[in-house]
Short mmCIF file of N, CA and C in Angstrom, two decimals:
data_model
loop_
_atom_site.label_atom_id
_atom_site.label_comp_id
_atom_site.label_asym_id
_atom_site.label_seq_id
_atom_site.Cartn_x
_atom_site.Cartn_y
_atom_site.Cartn_z
N UNK A 1 1.15 -7.43 19.65
CA UNK A 1 0.28 -6.91 19.34
C UNK A 1 0.39 -6.32 17.57
N UNK A 2 -0.52 -5.34 16.87
CA UNK A 2 -0.68 -5.79 15.72
C UNK A 2 0.34 -4.41 15.34
N UNK A 3 1.41 -4.98 13.57
CA UNK A 3 2.89 -3.73 13.56
C UNK A 3 3.01 -4.07 11.74
N UNK A 4 2.32 -2.75 11.50
CA UNK A 4 2.61 -2.80 9.76
C UNK A 4 3.66 -2.24 10.18
N UNK A 5 5.17 -2.94 9.12
CA UNK A 5 6.27 -2.30 8.73
C UNK A 5 6.60 -1.58 7.03
N UNK A 6 6.56 -0.62 7.38
CA UNK A 6 7.41 0.14 5.92
C UNK A 6 8.42 -0.13 5.34
N UNK A 7 8.64 -0.95 3.74
CA UNK A 7 10.89 -0.34 3.51
C UNK A 7 10.83 -0.67 2.96
N UNK A 8 12.56 0.22 2.35
CA UNK A 8 12.16 0.04 0.74
C UNK A 8 11.97 2.03 0.54
N UNK A 9 11.79 2.58 0.74
CA UNK A 9 11.40 4.18 0.57
C UNK A 9 13.37 4.70 0.08
N UNK A 10 12.90 5.55 -0.93
CA UNK A 10 14.31 5.99 -0.99
C UNK A 10 14.02 7.76 -1.69
N UNK A 11 15.30 8.12 -1.97
CA UNK A 11 15.62 8.64 -3.25
C UNK A 11 15.80 8.19 -4.86
N UNK A 12 14.66 8.48 -5.75
CA UNK A 12 15.44 7.84 -7.16
C UNK A 12 15.19 9.54 -7.90
N UNK A 13 15.65 8.75 -9.29
CA UNK A 13 15.47 9.68 -10.51
C UNK A 13 14.34 9.08 -11.60
N UNK A 14 14.11 10.04 -11.63
CA UNK A 14 12.82 9.39 -12.55
C UNK A 14 12.73 8.34 -13.56
N UNK A 15 12.10 7.63 -13.60
CA UNK A 15 12.06 6.89 -14.41
C UNK A 15 13.14 4.92 -13.62
N UNK A 16 13.66 5.56 -12.95
CA UNK A 16 12.90 4.94 -11.77
C UNK A 16 13.06 3.40 -11.35
N UNK A 17 13.03 2.49 -10.44
CA UNK A 17 12.42 1.34 -9.20
C UNK A 17 12.31 1.87 -8.18
N UNK A 18 11.64 1.31 -7.38
CA UNK A 18 11.65 1.23 -5.83
C UNK A 18 10.40 -0.02 -5.63
N UNK A 19 10.80 -1.18 -5.59
CA UNK A 19 10.11 -1.93 -4.08
C UNK A 19 9.50 -1.55 -2.26
N UNK A 20 8.18 -0.78 -3.05
CA UNK A 20 8.16 -1.23 -1.05
C UNK A 20 7.74 -2.42 -0.24
N UNK A 21 7.94 -2.80 0.86
CA UNK A 21 7.24 -3.68 1.60
C UNK A 21 6.41 -3.01 2.83
N UNK A 22 5.94 -3.82 2.83
CA UNK A 22 5.50 -3.93 4.46
C UNK A 22 4.63 -5.51 5.05
N UNK A 23 5.62 -6.00 6.34
CA UNK A 23 6.20 -6.57 7.10
C UNK A 23 4.80 -6.18 7.82
N UNK A 24 4.24 -7.72 8.00
CA UNK A 24 2.61 -7.35 8.75
C UNK A 24 3.29 -8.31 10.22
N UNK A 25 2.24 -8.06 11.57
CA UNK A 25 2.52 -8.79 12.23
C UNK A 25 1.40 -8.47 13.32
N UNK A 26 0.77 -9.70 13.83
CA UNK A 26 0.12 -9.56 15.47
C UNK A 26 -1.42 -9.60 15.17
N UNK A 27 -1.37 -10.37 13.56
CA UNK A 27 -2.67 -11.11 13.20
C UNK A 27 -2.60 -11.13 11.77
N UNK A 28 -3.75 -12.11 11.68
CA UNK A 28 -4.24 -13.50 10.72
C UNK A 28 -4.12 -12.66 9.69
N UNK A 29 -3.01 -12.68 9.50
CA UNK A 29 -3.30 -12.27 7.49
C UNK A 29 -3.81 -12.31 6.44
N UNK A 30 -4.48 -13.17 6.57
CA UNK A 30 -5.17 -13.80 5.53
C UNK A 30 -6.99 -13.32 5.99
N UNK A 31 -6.72 -12.47 7.05
CA UNK A 31 -7.92 -12.33 6.95
C UNK A 31 -8.14 -10.58 6.78
N UNK A 32 -7.34 -10.45 6.02
CA UNK A 32 -7.30 -8.69 5.64
C UNK A 32 -6.99 -8.60 4.23
N UNK A 33 -7.12 -6.99 3.69
CA UNK A 33 -6.77 -6.67 2.50
C UNK A 33 -6.22 -5.51 3.07
N UNK A 34 -4.54 -5.32 2.24
CA UNK A 34 -3.76 -4.28 2.95
C UNK A 34 -3.74 -3.99 1.47
N UNK A 35 -3.70 -2.34 2.08
CA UNK A 35 -3.83 -1.29 1.59
C UNK A 35 -2.39 -0.65 1.37
N UNK A 36 -1.75 0.07 0.05
CA UNK A 36 -0.88 1.42 0.29
C UNK A 36 -1.68 2.15 -0.16
N UNK A 37 -1.32 3.37 0.46
CA UNK A 37 -1.96 4.24 0.63
C UNK A 37 -0.18 6.42 -0.15
N UNK A 38 -0.76 6.92 -0.07
CA UNK A 38 0.61 7.68 0.01
C UNK A 38 0.22 9.00 -0.05
N UNK A 39 0.65 9.70 0.68
CA UNK A 39 0.41 10.93 1.02
C UNK A 39 1.66 12.39 0.48
N UNK A 40 1.64 12.80 -0.07
CA UNK A 40 2.44 14.45 -0.08
C UNK A 40 1.88 15.81 0.63
N UNK A 41 3.14 16.34 0.40
CA UNK A 41 2.82 17.50 1.38
C UNK A 41 1.53 18.49 0.13
N UNK A 42 1.12 18.93 2.11
CA UNK A 42 -0.08 19.38 1.42
C UNK A 42 -1.87 19.23 0.52
N UNK A 43 -1.72 17.77 0.23
CA UNK A 43 -2.56 16.54 -0.28
C UNK A 43 -2.66 15.89 0.75
N UNK A 44 -3.97 15.62 0.30
CA UNK A 44 -5.06 14.19 0.80
C UNK A 44 -4.23 13.05 0.55
N UNK A 45 -4.74 12.07 1.33
CA UNK A 45 -3.34 10.78 2.20
C UNK A 45 -5.12 9.96 0.18
N UNK A 46 -3.68 9.16 -0.10
CA UNK A 46 -4.54 8.91 -1.71
C UNK A 46 -4.38 7.42 -1.78
N UNK A 47 -5.40 6.42 -1.92
CA UNK A 47 -5.09 5.04 -2.43
C UNK A 47 -4.78 4.61 -3.80
N UNK A 48 -3.28 3.70 -3.26
CA UNK A 48 -2.26 3.45 -4.73
C UNK A 48 -2.34 2.30 -4.92
N UNK A 49 -2.91 1.11 -4.10
CA UNK A 49 -2.87 -0.10 -5.04
C UNK A 49 -3.54 -0.49 -3.37
N UNK A 50 -4.49 -1.78 -4.27
CA UNK A 50 -4.89 -2.81 -2.42
C UNK A 50 -4.91 -4.56 -3.16
N UNK A 51 -4.44 -5.68 -1.70
CA UNK A 51 -4.95 -6.89 -2.17
C UNK A 51 -5.52 -6.80 -1.31
N UNK A 52 -6.10 -8.07 -1.14
CA UNK A 52 -6.80 -9.33 -0.41
C UNK A 52 -6.44 -10.21 -0.05
N UNK A 53 -5.96 -10.12 0.86
CA UNK A 53 -4.87 -11.81 0.74
C UNK A 53 -6.36 -13.04 1.74
N UNK A 54 -7.55 -12.52 1.55
CA UNK A 54 -7.96 -13.92 1.20
C UNK A 54 -8.69 -14.04 0.26
N UNK A 55 -8.51 -13.38 -1.03
CA UNK A 55 -8.91 -13.88 -1.91
C UNK A 55 -7.81 -13.69 -3.47
N UNK A 56 -7.19 -12.88 -2.63
CA UNK A 56 -5.83 -12.46 -3.39
C UNK A 56 -6.09 -11.64 -5.20
N UNK A 57 -7.49 -11.12 -5.10
CA UNK A 57 -7.75 -9.46 -5.64
C UNK A 57 -6.83 -8.65 -5.27
N UNK A 58 -6.97 -8.06 -6.43
CA UNK A 58 -6.32 -7.19 -6.78
C UNK A 58 -6.68 -5.53 -6.99
N UNK A 59 -6.35 -4.08 -6.71
CA UNK A 59 -6.77 -2.72 -7.19
C UNK A 59 -5.82 -2.75 -7.70
N UNK A 60 -5.71 -1.36 -8.21
CA UNK A 60 -4.70 -0.46 -8.16
C UNK A 60 -5.53 0.99 -9.17
N UNK A 61 -4.66 1.80 -8.47
CA UNK A 61 -4.98 3.35 -8.87
C UNK A 61 -4.71 3.97 -10.58
N UNK A 62 -5.82 4.09 -10.66
CA UNK A 62 -5.77 4.62 -12.12
C UNK A 62 -4.27 5.08 -12.71
N UNK A 63 -3.99 6.61 -11.25
CA UNK A 63 -2.64 7.73 -11.18
C UNK A 63 -1.77 6.38 -12.02
N UNK A 64 -1.49 4.85 -10.96
CA UNK A 64 -0.51 4.26 -11.04
C UNK A 64 -0.67 2.63 -11.56
N UNK A 65 -1.76 2.98 -12.60
CA UNK A 65 -1.87 1.22 -13.11
C UNK A 65 -0.64 1.59 -14.39
N UNK A 66 -0.24 0.62 -14.56
CA UNK A 66 0.91 -0.25 -15.61
C UNK A 66 2.16 0.40 -15.50
N UNK A 67 2.54 1.01 -13.66
CA UNK A 67 3.88 1.69 -13.50
C UNK A 67 4.06 0.89 -12.41
N UNK A 68 2.61 0.51 -11.35
CA UNK A 68 3.23 -0.14 -10.56
C UNK A 68 2.54 -1.36 -9.47
N UNK A 69 2.74 -2.50 -9.33
CA UNK A 69 2.51 -3.99 -8.68
C UNK A 69 2.88 -4.13 -8.41
N UNK A 70 1.40 -4.64 -7.07
CA UNK A 70 1.03 -5.03 -5.55
C UNK A 70 0.95 -6.96 -5.36
N UNK A 71 1.94 -7.32 -4.72
CA UNK A 71 1.72 -8.87 -4.63
C UNK A 71 1.93 -8.50 -3.04
N UNK A 72 2.14 -10.33 -2.93
CA UNK A 72 2.55 -10.52 -1.31
C UNK A 72 2.93 -11.76 -1.10
N UNK A 73 3.62 -12.20 -0.22
CA UNK A 73 4.47 -13.63 0.23
C UNK A 73 3.22 -13.62 1.56
N UNK A 74 2.78 -14.66 1.19
CA UNK A 74 2.34 -15.68 2.44
C UNK A 74 2.54 -16.27 3.47
N UNK A 75 3.89 -16.89 3.20
CA UNK A 75 4.83 -17.44 3.95
C UNK A 75 4.99 -16.35 5.03
N UNK A 76 5.31 -14.52 4.45
CA UNK A 76 6.15 -13.81 4.34
C UNK A 76 5.67 -12.85 5.70
N UNK A 77 4.11 -12.93 5.62
CA UNK A 77 3.23 -11.81 5.94
C UNK A 77 3.42 -10.68 5.12
N UNK A 78 3.85 -10.75 4.57
CA UNK A 78 4.59 -9.69 3.91
C UNK A 78 3.70 -8.69 2.32
N UNK A 79 3.56 -7.98 2.69
CA UNK A 79 3.13 -7.17 0.96
C UNK A 79 4.20 -6.26 0.27
N UNK A 80 4.21 -6.40 -1.12
CA UNK A 80 5.25 -5.42 -1.99
C UNK A 80 4.19 -4.75 -2.71
N UNK A 81 5.20 -3.37 -3.18
CA UNK A 81 3.84 -2.41 -4.10
C UNK A 81 5.73 -2.23 -4.66
N UNK A 82 5.65 -2.77 -6.07
CA UNK A 82 7.15 -2.57 -7.43
C UNK A 82 6.82 -1.22 -8.25
N UNK A 83 7.13 -0.50 -7.91
CA UNK A 83 6.88 0.67 -8.30
C UNK A 83 8.02 1.72 -9.32
N UNK A 84 7.57 0.98 -10.66
CA UNK A 84 8.61 1.35 -11.72
C UNK A 84 8.42 2.25 -12.50
N UNK A 85 9.42 3.34 -13.49
CA UNK A 85 8.84 4.04 -13.66
C UNK A 85 8.01 5.25 -13.94
N UNK A 86 8.76 5.57 -11.95
CA UNK A 86 8.53 6.60 -11.04
C UNK A 86 8.65 7.85 -11.91
N UNK A 87 7.54 8.73 -11.37
CA UNK A 87 7.86 10.28 -12.31
C UNK A 87 8.28 11.02 -11.22
N UNK A 88 8.35 12.33 -10.75
CA UNK A 88 8.10 13.49 -9.28
C UNK A 88 7.07 13.65 -9.09
N UNK A 89 5.65 13.54 -9.86
CA UNK A 89 4.52 13.71 -8.87
C UNK A 89 4.12 11.72 -8.11
N UNK A 90 4.96 10.79 -8.04
CA UNK A 90 4.77 9.68 -7.17
C UNK A 90 5.15 10.06 -5.64
N UNK A 91 6.09 11.47 -5.76
CA UNK A 91 7.15 12.00 -4.00
C UNK A 91 6.17 12.09 -3.06
N UNK A 92 6.05 10.97 -2.08
CA UNK A 92 5.41 10.96 -1.12
C UNK A 92 5.74 10.34 -0.39
N UNK A 93 4.94 10.11 0.95
CA UNK A 93 5.69 9.10 2.19
C UNK A 93 4.48 8.19 2.01
N UNK A 94 5.10 7.10 1.99
CA UNK A 94 4.09 5.79 1.33
C UNK A 94 4.15 4.72 2.61
N UNK A 95 2.86 4.37 2.54
CA UNK A 95 1.49 4.03 4.05
C UNK A 95 1.09 2.44 3.64
N UNK A 96 1.68 1.27 4.56
CA UNK A 96 0.50 0.30 4.46
C UNK A 96 -0.18 0.41 5.41
N UNK A 97 -1.48 -0.95 4.95
CA UNK A 97 -2.75 -0.69 5.83
C UNK A 97 -3.48 -1.44 5.89
N UNK A 98 -4.56 -1.95 7.01
CA UNK A 98 -4.56 -3.06 7.25
C UNK A 98 -6.34 -3.05 7.46
N UNK A 99 -7.27 -3.24 6.35
CA UNK A 99 -9.15 -3.47 6.83
C UNK A 99 -8.85 -5.22 6.72
N UNK A 100 -9.93 -4.95 7.95
CA UNK A 100 -10.20 -6.41 8.10
C UNK A 100 -11.14 -7.12 7.25
N UNK A 101 -11.64 -8.44 6.54
CA UNK A 101 -12.55 -8.61 5.69
C UNK A 101 -13.68 -8.99 5.87
N UNK A 102 -14.36 -8.42 7.24
CA UNK A 102 -15.11 -8.48 7.27
C UNK A 102 -16.87 -7.48 6.70
N UNK A 103 -15.35 -6.32 7.44
CA UNK A 103 -16.27 -4.98 6.65
C UNK A 103 -15.38 -4.63 5.08
N UNK A 104 -14.51 -5.58 4.51
CA UNK A 104 -14.03 -4.37 3.13
C UNK A 104 -15.54 -4.55 1.96
N UNK A 105 -14.70 -2.96 2.39
CA UNK A 105 -15.52 -2.96 0.93
C UNK A 105 -14.59 -2.01 -0.45
N UNK A 106 -15.07 -0.16 0.19
CA UNK A 106 -13.94 0.68 -0.61
C UNK A 106 -11.99 0.06 -0.54
N UNK A 107 -11.98 -0.08 -1.15
CA UNK A 107 -10.59 -0.98 -0.82
C UNK A 107 -9.71 1.06 -0.69
N UNK A 108 -10.13 2.00 -1.41
CA UNK A 108 -8.95 3.52 -1.71
C UNK A 108 -9.16 4.37 -0.44
N UNK A 109 -10.73 3.90 0.34
CA UNK A 109 -11.17 5.01 1.32
C UNK A 109 -10.57 4.73 3.03
N UNK A 110 -9.44 6.44 3.47
CA UNK A 110 -7.93 5.96 4.31
C UNK A 110 -9.23 5.02 6.01
N UNK A 111 -9.74 6.02 5.61
CA UNK A 111 -11.14 6.14 7.09
C UNK A 111 -11.37 4.39 7.49
N UNK A 112 -11.02 3.72 6.12
CA UNK A 112 -11.82 1.61 6.85
C UNK A 112 -10.88 1.50 7.13
N UNK A 113 -9.95 1.48 7.13
CA UNK A 113 -8.05 0.72 7.92
C UNK A 113 -8.42 1.36 8.98
N UNK A 114 -8.37 -0.17 9.97
CA UNK A 114 -7.93 -0.80 10.59
C UNK A 114 -6.55 -0.28 11.71
N UNK A 115 -5.69 -0.93 10.39
CA UNK A 115 -4.01 -0.68 10.91
C UNK A 115 -2.97 0.15 10.43
N UNK A 116 -2.01 0.92 10.32
CA UNK A 116 -0.91 1.46 9.91
C UNK A 116 0.18 0.83 10.52
N UNK A 117 0.84 1.76 9.66
CA UNK A 117 1.83 2.07 9.23
C UNK A 117 2.85 2.85 9.46
N UNK A 118 3.45 2.83 10.17
CA UNK A 118 4.82 4.39 9.99
C UNK A 118 4.79 6.05 9.11
N UNK A 119 5.22 4.11 7.75
CA UNK A 119 5.08 5.37 6.17
C UNK A 119 6.69 4.97 6.10
N UNK A 120 6.93 4.92 4.65
CA UNK A 120 7.84 5.20 4.03
C UNK A 120 8.39 6.25 3.91
N UNK A 121 9.23 6.88 3.17
CA UNK A 121 9.29 8.76 2.36
C UNK A 121 9.97 7.74 0.95
N UNK A 122 8.95 8.73 -0.41
CA UNK A 122 9.80 8.29 -1.44
C UNK A 122 10.22 8.92 -2.77
N UNK A 123 11.21 10.18 -2.68
CA UNK A 123 11.64 10.75 -3.66
C UNK A 123 11.80 11.10 -5.18
N UNK A 124 11.17 10.82 -5.59
CA UNK A 124 12.09 11.42 -7.42
C UNK A 124 12.55 12.35 -7.66
N UNK A 125 12.89 12.17 -8.07
CA UNK A 125 14.04 13.91 -8.63
C UNK A 125 13.76 13.63 -10.21
N UNK A 126 13.74 15.52 -10.53
CA UNK A 126 13.62 14.68 -11.87
C UNK A 126 14.77 15.03 -13.18
#
């Protein structure tokens, strides 16, 4: 059974930091790209960052560049999103998702992804 389980969300003050984790199981980790998306109330789901487990490339949205960093631990089949200098506009539910290597093309398009986690809430207070 494929599972993506996010953790690490919470309430933090503006300027603070959080590290989200996405633990993957049920598929070959190295055959997938893992992306982070977020969705705020009333807004569309937005691509935040992605790491392709098969070649190590990383992608980051302009809105979080310089503040967020994506990384992975292949031994633990886990992808991390380190979020620093958080702003109130970063408040959203954060999801991780997996896209198979054979069709990996555009990292920030949500419907390209095959599997999704349940999401973790991140709230940044001003």
